[in-house]
Amino acid sequence: MKILVLNAGSSSHKSSLFDLDPAANDLTPPAPVWRGQLDWSHQAGQVELSAHTAGGASIEEVIKTDSKMEGLERLLKTLHQGPTQVIDALSAIDVVGHRVVHGGPDYSDSVAISETVKTTIRELIPLAPSHNPANLEGIEVLEQLLGDVPQLAAFDTAFHAGLPAAAATYPGPYAWWEKGIRRYGFHGISHRYGAQRAAQLLQRDLAELKLITCHLGNGCSLAAVAGGQSIDTTMGFTPLDGLMMGSRSGSVDPGILIHLMRSEGYSADQLDHLLNKESGLLGVSGVSNDLRAVVDAIATQNPRAQLALDLFIHRLRREIGGMLASLGGLDALVFTAGIGENSPLVWEKASAAFQFLGLRLDPAKLERSPEDRDIAAADSAVRVLVIHTQEEWAIAQDCVALCQAQSG
Ligand code: ADP
């Protein structure tokens, strides 16, 4: 079965083609046969296209266009023409899976795209103004390019749709809840995958596990997963809540915003920029939103870089503690995404606060590795897993399930 996965963003698109045997029950995610990317972010009026195949062929080009349609059309051509050809024609694609950021409170799983689903995604644009329009456009462009191939939407919010009311509600006026101002949570595709993969690695039934999944990339969030369900999470109404991130502040006293509006005349757009683009590791260190650059700056005795790292770790530990309280126990702490997969420093510093639980790391395992693995000591009371997030593969698996449900 040939499955195209599209993650359409506001200034870049990432796409993969998987060729899966629906009968095979793969435990290890297979590499996509083709990967493609479009990036409009560097210069107005042009897009940088790149594609490569599992066989090692690649292509890179710059196309003079702002049009998402033209960019995607050209990208999809690299699937069936030229050096990166992996299929005979676009008609060979059996199903398309789209990553969609906001699915609202009602979708608790991936769904087949219909006019109703598109309307929901459109209605949610005010809640995800930089993501849902791009996701919707990606869906509509692929409808035009591929005809009536089945398409699926995998929502970043879906895994958290069943949050208990106390975890989902903000303690503002009740009218907020009625207006949809509530905690939705994000990174759900990654948290769900991390939890499922953790159960595989631990050879335990997910239904009996209490897990904290730590998605630490440019965006960072935690989920408390009990019996395979997200029961708490750090991101909320928007992906700005919770942990300190690369350039996002995470939770701050909302009184600060009122103060800045009153005393310095900040507008909504200025606050948006301040909190999303000028805060976090970048804002505190003044060096970078990339943890690697912050750590390099610490080596040159940069005190703000040191503060940024200390603050990142402090917030991470504090929020892990919050998830721990929501779960009332812990079988495994799961690290995933760019920082979570690659930073022994973060594993060590975050874990050190939980030694009182009997959590101990194995010093011999604190190295980066392409393998998903358990880095806890043999006698640790809590397992600590490093899992490479596979959001595209998770979406591809949902596509297989959709096709099987539709045909059977
Ligand atoms: P996104 O959230 O955009 O998908 P990623 O999950 O790819 O991002 O994470 C990107 C971040 O991961 C980088 O900004 C950097 O901070 C961090 N990162 C990547 N590799 C390393 C590493 N070896 N050590 C520490 N941090 C790393």
Short mmCIF file of C-alpha atoms and ligand atoms in Angstrom, two decimals:
data_model
loop_
_atom_site.label_atom_id
_atom_site.label_comp_id
_atom_site.label_asym_id
_atom_site.label_seq_id
_atom_site.Cartn_x
_atom_site.Cartn_y
_atom_site.Cartn_z
CA MET A 1 0.00 0.00 0.00
CA LYS A 2 1.42 3.38 -1.04
CA ILE A 3 0.76 6.08 1.51
CA LEU A 4 1.63 9.74 1.06
CA VAL A 5 1.95 11.73 4.28
CA LEU A 6 1.87 15.53 4.12
CA ASN A 7 2.75 17.94 6.90
CA ALA A 8 1.81 21.28 5.35
CA GLY A 9 3.02 24.29 7.33
CA SER A 10 2.68 28.01 6.79
CA SER A 11 6.14 28.40 5.21
CA SER A 12 7.30 24.83 4.60
CA HIS A 13 5.84 21.46 3.68
CA LYS A 14 7.29 18.05 4.52
CA SER A 15 6.11 14.91 2.81
CA SER A 16 6.92 11.19 2.80
CA LEU A 17 5.86 8.20 0.76
CA PHE A 18 5.62 4.88 2.59
CA ASP A 19 5.24 1.56 0.86
CA LEU A 20 3.73 -0.68 3.53
CA ASP A 21 2.52 -4.24 3.51
CA PRO A 22 -0.73 -3.95 5.50
CA ALA A 23 -0.41 -7.59 6.56
CA ALA A 24 3.05 -7.09 8.11
CA ASN A 25 2.92 -6.08 11.75
CA ASP A 26 6.11 -4.01 11.84
CA LEU A 27 7.45 -3.20 15.26
CA THR A 28 10.24 -1.07 13.86
CA PRO A 29 9.16 1.88 11.72
CA PRO A 30 10.26 1.36 8.10
CA ALA A 31 12.02 4.25 6.38
CA PRO A 32 9.87 6.05 3.80
CA VAL A 33 10.79 5.22 0.20
CA TRP A 34 10.77 8.95 -0.65
CA ARG A 35 10.94 12.16 1.31
CA GLY A 36 10.30 15.63 -0.05
CA GLN A 37 10.38 19.14 1.31
CA LEU A 38 9.29 22.58 0.16
CA ASP A 39 10.60 25.67 1.92
CA TRP A 40 9.26 29.15 1.18
CA SER A 41 10.90 30.76 4.21
CA HIS A 42 14.19 32.03 2.77
CA GLN A 43 13.18 34.39 -0.01
CA ALA A 44 9.85 35.83 -1.07
CA GLY A 45 8.64 34.65 -4.46
CA GLN A 46 10.58 31.40 -4.50
CA VAL A 47 10.49 27.94 -2.99
CA GLU A 48 13.37 25.57 -2.32
CA LEU A 49 12.45 22.01 -3.25
CA SER A 50 14.36 18.94 -2.16
CA ALA A 51 13.54 15.26 -2.47
CA HIS A 52 15.47 12.09 -1.79
CA THR A 53 14.80 8.39 -1.90
CA ALA A 54 15.67 5.47 0.35
CA GLY A 55 17.90 4.31 -2.51
CA GLY A 56 20.09 7.43 -2.21
CA ALA A 57 18.86 9.47 -5.20
CA SER A 58 18.19 13.14 -4.57
CA ILE A 59 17.16 16.35 -6.26
CA GLU A 60 17.29 19.98 -5.18
CA GLU A 61 15.94 22.97 -7.04
CA VAL A 62 14.63 26.49 -6.58
CA ILE A 63 11.32 27.36 -8.20
CA LYS A 64 10.12 30.92 -8.72
CA THR A 65 6.70 30.76 -7.14
CA ASP A 66 4.76 31.72 -4.02
CA SER A 67 2.00 29.29 -4.92
CA LYS A 68 1.58 26.28 -2.63
CA MET A 69 -0.29 24.52 -5.46
CA GLU A 70 2.62 24.95 -7.90
CA GLY A 71 5.17 23.93 -5.28
CA LEU A 72 3.25 20.77 -4.35
CA GLU A 73 2.60 19.90 -7.97
CA ARG A 74 6.33 20.09 -8.71
CA LEU A 75 7.21 18.15 -5.53
CA LEU A 76 4.78 15.34 -6.40
CA LYS A 77 6.30 15.14 -9.90
CA THR A 78 9.57 14.05 -8.27
CA LEU A 79 7.67 10.92 -7.10
CA HIS A 80 7.07 9.69 -10.64
CA GLN A 81 9.61 11.50 -12.82
CA GLY A 82 13.36 12.12 -12.87
CA PRO A 83 16.09 10.73 -10.60
CA THR A 84 13.90 10.37 -7.50
CA GLN A 85 11.12 8.43 -9.25
CA VAL A 86 9.65 5.73 -6.98
CA ILE A 87 6.20 5.19 -8.54
CA ASP A 88 4.91 5.06 -12.15
CA ALA A 89 2.19 7.66 -11.74
CA LEU A 90 0.39 9.60 -9.02
CA SER A 91 -2.52 7.18 -9.44
CA ALA A 92 -0.35 4.59 -7.65
CA ILE A 93 -0.94 6.45 -4.36
CA ASP A 94 -3.59 4.58 -2.37
CA VAL A 95 -4.23 7.04 0.44
CA VAL A 96 -2.99 10.40 1.77
CA GLY A 97 -2.55 11.28 5.44
CA HIS A 98 -2.42 14.92 6.53
CA ARG A 99 -1.06 16.24 9.77
CA VAL A 100 -3.58 18.81 11.00
CA VAL A 101 -2.74 20.86 14.07
CA HIS A 102 -6.19 21.65 15.46
CA GLY A 103 -9.13 19.28 15.40
CA GLY A 104 -11.09 20.88 18.22
CA PRO A 105 -12.64 19.04 21.16
CA ASP A 106 -14.62 16.43 19.26
CA TYR A 107 -12.10 14.43 17.23
CA SER A 108 -10.39 11.92 19.49
CA ASP A 109 -8.82 10.01 16.60
CA SER A 110 -7.74 10.41 12.99
CA VAL A 111 -10.65 10.68 10.54
CA ALA A 112 -11.37 10.24 6.85
CA ILE A 113 -11.57 13.71 5.32
CA SER A 114 -15.06 14.76 4.27
CA GLU A 115 -16.71 18.13 3.66
CA THR A 116 -17.74 18.12 7.36
CA VAL A 117 -14.15 17.53 8.49
CA LYS A 118 -12.92 20.33 6.22
CA THR A 119 -15.57 22.65 7.63
CA THR A 120 -14.40 21.83 11.17
CA ILE A 121 -10.76 22.52 10.24
CA ARG A 122 -11.87 25.84 8.67
CA GLU A 123 -13.96 26.81 11.70
CA LEU A 124 -10.96 26.19 13.94
CA ILE A 125 -8.72 28.66 12.04
CA PRO A 126 -9.15 31.35 14.75
CA LEU A 127 -7.67 28.88 17.26
CA ALA A 128 -4.73 27.86 15.04
CA PRO A 129 -4.27 30.82 12.68
CA SER A 130 -0.82 29.90 11.41
CA HIS A 131 -1.41 26.14 11.01
CA ASN A 132 -4.99 25.17 10.11
CA PRO A 133 -5.14 27.35 6.94
CA ALA A 134 -1.98 25.68 5.60
CA ASN A 135 -3.26 22.21 6.56
CA LEU A 136 -6.58 22.87 4.82
CA GLU A 137 -4.87 24.24 1.73
CA GLY A 138 -2.68 21.09 1.61
CA ILE A 139 -5.82 18.93 1.70
CA GLU A 140 -7.54 20.93 -1.03
CA VAL A 141 -4.48 21.04 -3.30
CA LEU A 142 -4.05 17.28 -3.04
CA GLU A 143 -7.74 16.78 -3.81
CA GLN A 144 -7.17 18.74 -7.00
CA LEU A 145 -3.95 16.92 -7.88
CA LEU A 146 -4.97 13.37 -6.96
CA GLY A 147 -8.73 13.28 -7.50
CA ASP A 148 -10.82 11.16 -5.18
CA VAL A 149 -8.05 9.25 -3.40
CA PRO A 150 -9.04 8.67 0.25
CA GLN A 151 -7.51 11.29 2.54
CA LEU A 152 -7.14 11.23 6.30
CA ALA A 153 -6.61 13.97 8.88
CA ALA A 154 -4.43 13.17 11.90
CA PHE A 155 -4.89 15.89 14.50
CA ASP A 156 -2.28 17.04 17.01
CA THR A 157 -5.10 17.64 19.47
CA ALA A 158 -6.87 14.27 19.09
CA PHE A 159 -4.86 12.30 21.64
CA HIS A 160 -5.78 14.84 24.32
CA ALA A 161 -9.49 15.07 23.43
CA GLY A 162 -10.39 12.87 26.40
CA LEU A 163 -8.60 14.98 29.05
CA PRO A 164 -10.60 14.92 32.29
CA ALA A 165 -12.59 18.14 32.77
CA ALA A 166 -10.33 19.34 35.59
CA ALA A 167 -7.26 19.03 33.34
CA ALA A 168 -9.02 20.56 30.34
CA THR A 169 -10.58 23.60 31.99
CA TYR A 170 -8.98 26.97 32.74
CA PRO A 171 -10.01 28.52 36.02
CA GLY A 172 -11.38 31.65 34.34
CA PRO A 173 -15.09 32.46 34.04
CA TYR A 174 -17.14 29.43 33.00
CA ALA A 175 -18.10 31.29 29.82
CA TRP A 176 -14.56 30.55 28.58
CA TRP A 177 -15.36 26.84 28.41
CA GLU A 178 -18.57 27.58 26.53
CA LYS A 179 -16.58 29.64 24.01
CA GLY A 180 -14.05 26.86 23.48
CA ILE A 181 -11.38 28.56 25.60
CA ARG A 182 -10.04 25.41 27.22
CA ARG A 183 -6.95 23.24 27.19
CA TYR A 184 -6.63 21.24 23.96
CA GLY A 185 -3.02 20.06 24.11
CA PHE A 186 -0.78 19.48 21.08
CA HIS A 187 1.98 17.15 19.81
CA GLY A 188 -0.61 14.40 20.29
CA ILE A 189 0.58 12.29 17.35
CA SER A 190 4.04 12.17 18.93
CA HIS A 191 2.80 11.57 22.51
CA ARG A 192 0.53 8.75 21.35
CA TYR A 193 3.29 7.15 19.29
CA GLY A 194 5.79 7.53 22.17
CA ALA A 195 3.39 5.82 24.58
CA GLN A 196 2.66 2.94 22.19
CA ARG A 197 6.33 2.45 21.38
CA ALA A 198 7.18 2.56 25.11
CA ALA A 199 4.80 -0.33 25.75
CA GLN A 200 6.47 -2.28 22.91
CA LEU A 201 9.96 -1.63 24.28
CA LEU A 202 8.91 -2.53 27.81
CA GLN A 203 7.00 -5.58 26.52
CA ARG A 204 4.08 -4.51 28.66
CA ASP A 205 0.44 -3.87 27.94
CA LEU A 206 -0.11 -0.13 27.37
CA ALA A 207 -3.39 -0.43 29.28
CA GLU A 208 -1.50 -1.07 32.52
CA LEU A 209 1.20 1.62 32.17
CA LYS A 210 1.64 5.08 33.67
CA LEU A 211 3.93 7.12 31.43
CA ILE A 212 5.19 10.67 31.10
CA THR A 213 6.06 11.42 27.49
CA CYS A 214 8.41 14.39 27.05
CA HIS A 215 8.30 15.81 23.51
CA LEU A 216 11.25 18.20 23.57
CA GLY A 217 11.95 19.78 20.18
CA ASN A 218 11.67 23.40 19.11
CA GLY A 219 8.24 23.14 20.67
CA CYS A 220 8.15 21.26 23.99
CA SER A 221 5.29 19.54 25.80
CA LEU A 222 4.65 16.73 28.25
CA ALA A 223 1.77 14.30 28.46
CA ALA A 224 0.67 12.16 31.39
CA VAL A 225 -0.50 8.90 29.81
CA ALA A 226 -2.45 6.42 31.90
CA GLY A 227 -3.61 3.19 30.28
CA GLY A 228 -2.88 4.64 26.83
CA GLN A 229 -5.01 7.77 27.43
CA SER A 230 -3.69 11.31 27.80
CA ILE A 231 -4.96 12.50 31.18
CA ASP A 232 -2.92 15.69 31.42
CA THR A 233 -0.62 17.75 29.22
CA THR A 234 1.38 20.95 29.43
CA MET A 235 0.26 22.74 26.25
CA GLY A 236 -3.17 24.26 26.51
CA PHE A 237 -5.45 26.52 24.48
CA THR A 238 -2.45 27.18 22.23
CA PRO A 239 1.00 25.58 21.87
CA LEU A 240 2.39 28.45 23.97
CA ASP A 241 1.45 27.04 27.38
CA GLY A 242 3.61 24.92 29.65
CA LEU A 243 7.33 24.27 29.24
CA MET A 244 9.97 26.77 28.21
CA MET A 245 10.79 26.16 24.53
CA GLY A 246 13.23 27.21 21.81
CA SER A 247 11.74 30.66 21.25
CA ARG A 248 8.39 30.32 23.08
CA SER A 249 8.04 31.34 26.70
CA GLY A 250 5.76 28.59 27.92
CA SER A 251 3.62 29.53 30.94
CA VAL A 252 4.14 33.04 32.27
CA ASP A 253 2.06 35.08 34.70
CA PRO A 254 -0.75 36.53 32.53
CA GLY A 255 -0.41 39.66 34.65
CA ILE A 256 2.84 40.36 32.77
CA LEU A 257 0.87 40.74 29.55
CA ILE A 258 -1.61 43.13 31.17
CA HIS A 259 1.33 45.11 32.53
CA LEU A 260 3.05 45.32 29.13
CA MET A 261 -0.20 46.40 27.46
CA ARG A 262 -0.84 49.09 30.05
CA SER A 263 2.64 50.44 30.65
CA GLU A 264 4.30 49.93 27.26
CA GLY A 265 1.30 49.92 24.92
CA TYR A 266 1.94 46.45 23.48
CA SER A 267 -0.55 45.30 20.85
CA ALA A 268 -1.84 41.74 20.48
CA ASP A 269 0.47 41.14 17.50
CA GLN A 270 3.49 42.45 19.40
CA LEU A 271 2.73 40.22 22.37
CA ASP A 272 2.26 37.30 20.02
CA HIS A 273 5.71 37.90 18.54
CA LEU A 274 7.32 38.48 21.93
CA LEU A 275 5.97 35.25 23.45
CA ASN A 276 6.32 33.01 20.41
CA LYS A 277 9.50 34.26 18.73
CA GLU A 278 11.57 36.26 21.22
CA SER A 279 11.29 34.18 24.38
CA GLY A 280 12.39 30.76 25.61
CA LEU A 281 16.01 29.63 25.17
CA LEU A 282 16.55 32.41 22.61
CA GLY A 283 15.02 35.16 24.69
CA VAL A 284 16.83 34.33 27.91
CA SER A 285 20.23 33.42 26.44
CA GLY A 286 20.29 35.97 23.62
CA VAL A 287 22.26 33.29 21.76
CA SER A 288 19.90 30.90 19.97
CA ASN A 289 16.70 28.91 20.11
CA ASP A 290 18.84 25.82 19.54
CA LEU A 291 19.93 24.06 22.71
CA ARG A 292 23.21 22.98 21.09
CA ALA A 293 24.25 26.62 20.55
CA VAL A 294 23.19 27.51 24.10
CA VAL A 295 25.34 24.67 25.49
CA ASP A 296 28.28 25.81 23.33
CA ALA A 297 27.88 29.34 24.73
CA ILE A 298 27.94 27.98 28.29
CA ALA A 299 31.38 26.55 27.50
CA THR A 300 32.54 30.13 26.84
CA GLN A 301 31.25 31.22 30.29
CA ASN A 302 28.17 33.01 28.92
CA PRO A 303 26.05 33.58 32.07
CA ARG A 304 22.76 34.15 30.22
CA ALA A 305 23.22 30.89 28.33
CA GLN A 306 23.75 29.14 31.66
CA LEU A 307 20.59 30.77 33.05
CA ALA A 308 18.62 29.70 29.95
CA LEU A 309 19.66 26.07 30.42
CA ASP A 310 19.01 26.17 34.18
CA LEU A 311 15.57 27.65 33.58
CA PHE A 312 14.76 25.10 30.86
CA ILE A 313 15.67 22.26 33.24
CA HIS A 314 13.88 23.84 36.21
CA ARG A 315 10.65 24.19 34.23
CA LEU A 316 11.00 20.69 32.79
CA ARG A 317 11.44 19.13 36.23
CA ARG A 318 8.58 21.16 37.67
CA GLU A 319 6.19 20.12 34.91
CA ILE A 320 7.31 16.46 35.09
CA GLY A 321 6.46 16.72 38.79
CA GLY A 322 3.01 18.03 37.84
CA MET A 323 2.40 15.12 35.46
CA LEU A 324 3.62 12.72 38.14
CA ALA A 325 1.01 14.06 40.54
CA SER A 326 -1.72 13.72 37.90
CA LEU A 327 -0.71 10.09 37.29
CA GLY A 328 -0.14 9.12 40.92
CA GLY A 329 2.71 6.82 39.89
CA LEU A 330 5.18 6.26 37.08
CA ASP A 331 6.39 3.25 35.12
CA ALA A 332 8.48 5.13 32.55
CA LEU A 333 9.67 8.55 31.57
CA VAL A 334 9.91 8.84 27.77
CA PHE A 335 12.14 11.36 25.98
CA THR A 336 11.48 12.18 22.33
CA ALA A 337 11.99 14.85 19.57
CA GLY A 338 15.20 16.83 18.80
CA ILE A 339 16.30 17.58 22.37
CA GLY A 340 14.67 14.52 23.91
CA GLU A 341 16.34 12.14 21.47
CA ASN A 342 19.77 13.73 21.48
CA SER A 343 20.67 15.42 24.73
CA PRO A 344 22.25 13.26 27.48
CA LEU A 345 22.64 16.49 29.44
CA VAL A 346 18.86 16.97 29.55
CA TRP A 347 18.23 13.27 30.39
CA GLU A 348 20.65 13.51 33.32
CA LYS A 349 19.57 16.87 34.67
CA ALA A 350 15.84 16.18 34.34
CA SER A 351 16.15 12.70 35.87
CA ALA A 352 18.32 13.85 38.78
CA ALA A 353 15.29 15.45 40.45
CA PHE A 354 13.48 12.10 40.58
CA GLN A 355 16.11 9.99 42.31
CA PHE A 356 13.82 10.00 45.35
CA LEU A 357 11.49 7.76 43.34
CA GLY A 358 14.32 5.29 42.85
CA LEU A 359 14.85 6.48 39.27
CA ARG A 360 18.45 5.92 38.22
CA LEU A 361 20.11 6.21 34.83
CA ASP A 362 22.75 3.78 33.54
CA PRO A 363 25.91 5.91 33.00
CA ALA A 364 27.03 3.50 30.25
CA LYS A 365 23.91 4.28 28.19
CA LEU A 366 24.06 8.07 28.18
CA GLU A 367 25.10 8.46 24.59
CA ARG A 368 23.16 9.39 21.47
CA SER A 369 22.04 6.43 19.42
CA PRO A 370 19.78 5.83 16.43
CA GLU A 371 18.13 3.02 18.43
CA ASP A 372 15.10 3.44 20.68
CA ARG A 373 16.22 2.23 24.09
CA ASP A 374 15.97 2.11 27.87
CA ILE A 375 18.67 4.24 29.51
CA ALA A 376 17.70 3.48 33.13
CA ALA A 377 19.96 1.41 35.38
CA ALA A 378 18.93 -2.23 35.83
CA ASP A 379 17.82 -1.54 39.42
CA SER A 380 15.95 1.70 38.61
CA ALA A 381 12.39 1.79 39.98
CA VAL A 382 11.29 3.77 36.90
CA ARG A 383 12.32 3.02 33.32
CA VAL A 384 13.66 5.90 31.21
CA LEU A 385 13.20 5.49 27.47
CA VAL A 386 14.63 7.43 24.55
CA ILE A 387 12.31 7.03 21.58
CA HIS A 388 12.74 8.58 18.16
CA THR A 389 9.49 10.26 17.29
CA GLN A 390 7.90 8.88 14.12
CA GLU A 391 4.95 11.15 13.54
CA GLU A 392 4.82 10.46 9.80
CA TRP A 393 4.87 6.72 10.32
CA ALA A 394 2.17 7.02 12.96
CA ILE A 395 0.00 8.89 10.41
CA ALA A 396 0.80 6.24 7.77
CA GLN A 397 -0.39 3.51 10.16
CA ASP A 398 -3.65 5.39 10.71
CA CYS A 399 -4.02 5.47 6.90
CA VAL A 400 -3.60 1.69 6.72
CA ALA A 401 -6.28 1.30 9.42
CA LEU A 402 -8.59 3.67 7.52
CA CYS A 403 -8.21 1.75 4.25
CA GLN A 404 -8.76 -1.57 6.01
CA ALA A 405 -11.90 -0.23 7.72
CA GLN A 406 -13.20 1.16 4.40
CA SER A 407 -12.57 -2.06 2.49
CA GLY A 408 -13.74 -4.45 5.15
P1 ADP B 1 10.64 20.57 15.71
O1 ADP B 1 9.93 20.77 17.02
O2 ADP B 1 10.74 21.83 14.89
O3 ADP B 1 10.18 19.35 14.95
P2 ADP B 1 12.97 19.03 16.42
O4 ADP B 1 12.19 17.97 17.12
O5 ADP B 1 13.72 18.63 15.20
O6 ADP B 1 12.13 20.31 16.11
O7 ADP B 1 14.00 19.63 17.50
C1 ADP B 1 14.88 20.64 17.13
C2 ADP B 1 15.71 21.02 18.33
O8 ADP B 1 16.36 19.87 18.86
C3 ADP B 1 16.85 21.97 17.99
O9 ADP B 1 16.45 23.31 18.00
C4 ADP B 1 17.83 21.69 19.11
O10 ADP B 1 17.53 22.53 20.21
C5 ADP B 1 17.53 20.27 19.53
N1 ADP B 1 18.63 19.34 19.21
C6 ADP B 1 18.85 18.67 18.06
N2 ADP B 1 19.98 17.92 18.17
C7 ADP B 1 20.47 18.13 19.41
C8 ADP B 1 21.61 17.64 20.16
N3 ADP B 1 22.48 16.80 19.62
N4 ADP B 1 21.77 18.11 21.41
C9 ADP B 1 20.89 18.96 21.96
N5 ADP B 1 19.81 19.44 21.33
C10 ADP B 1 19.60 19.02 20.08
#
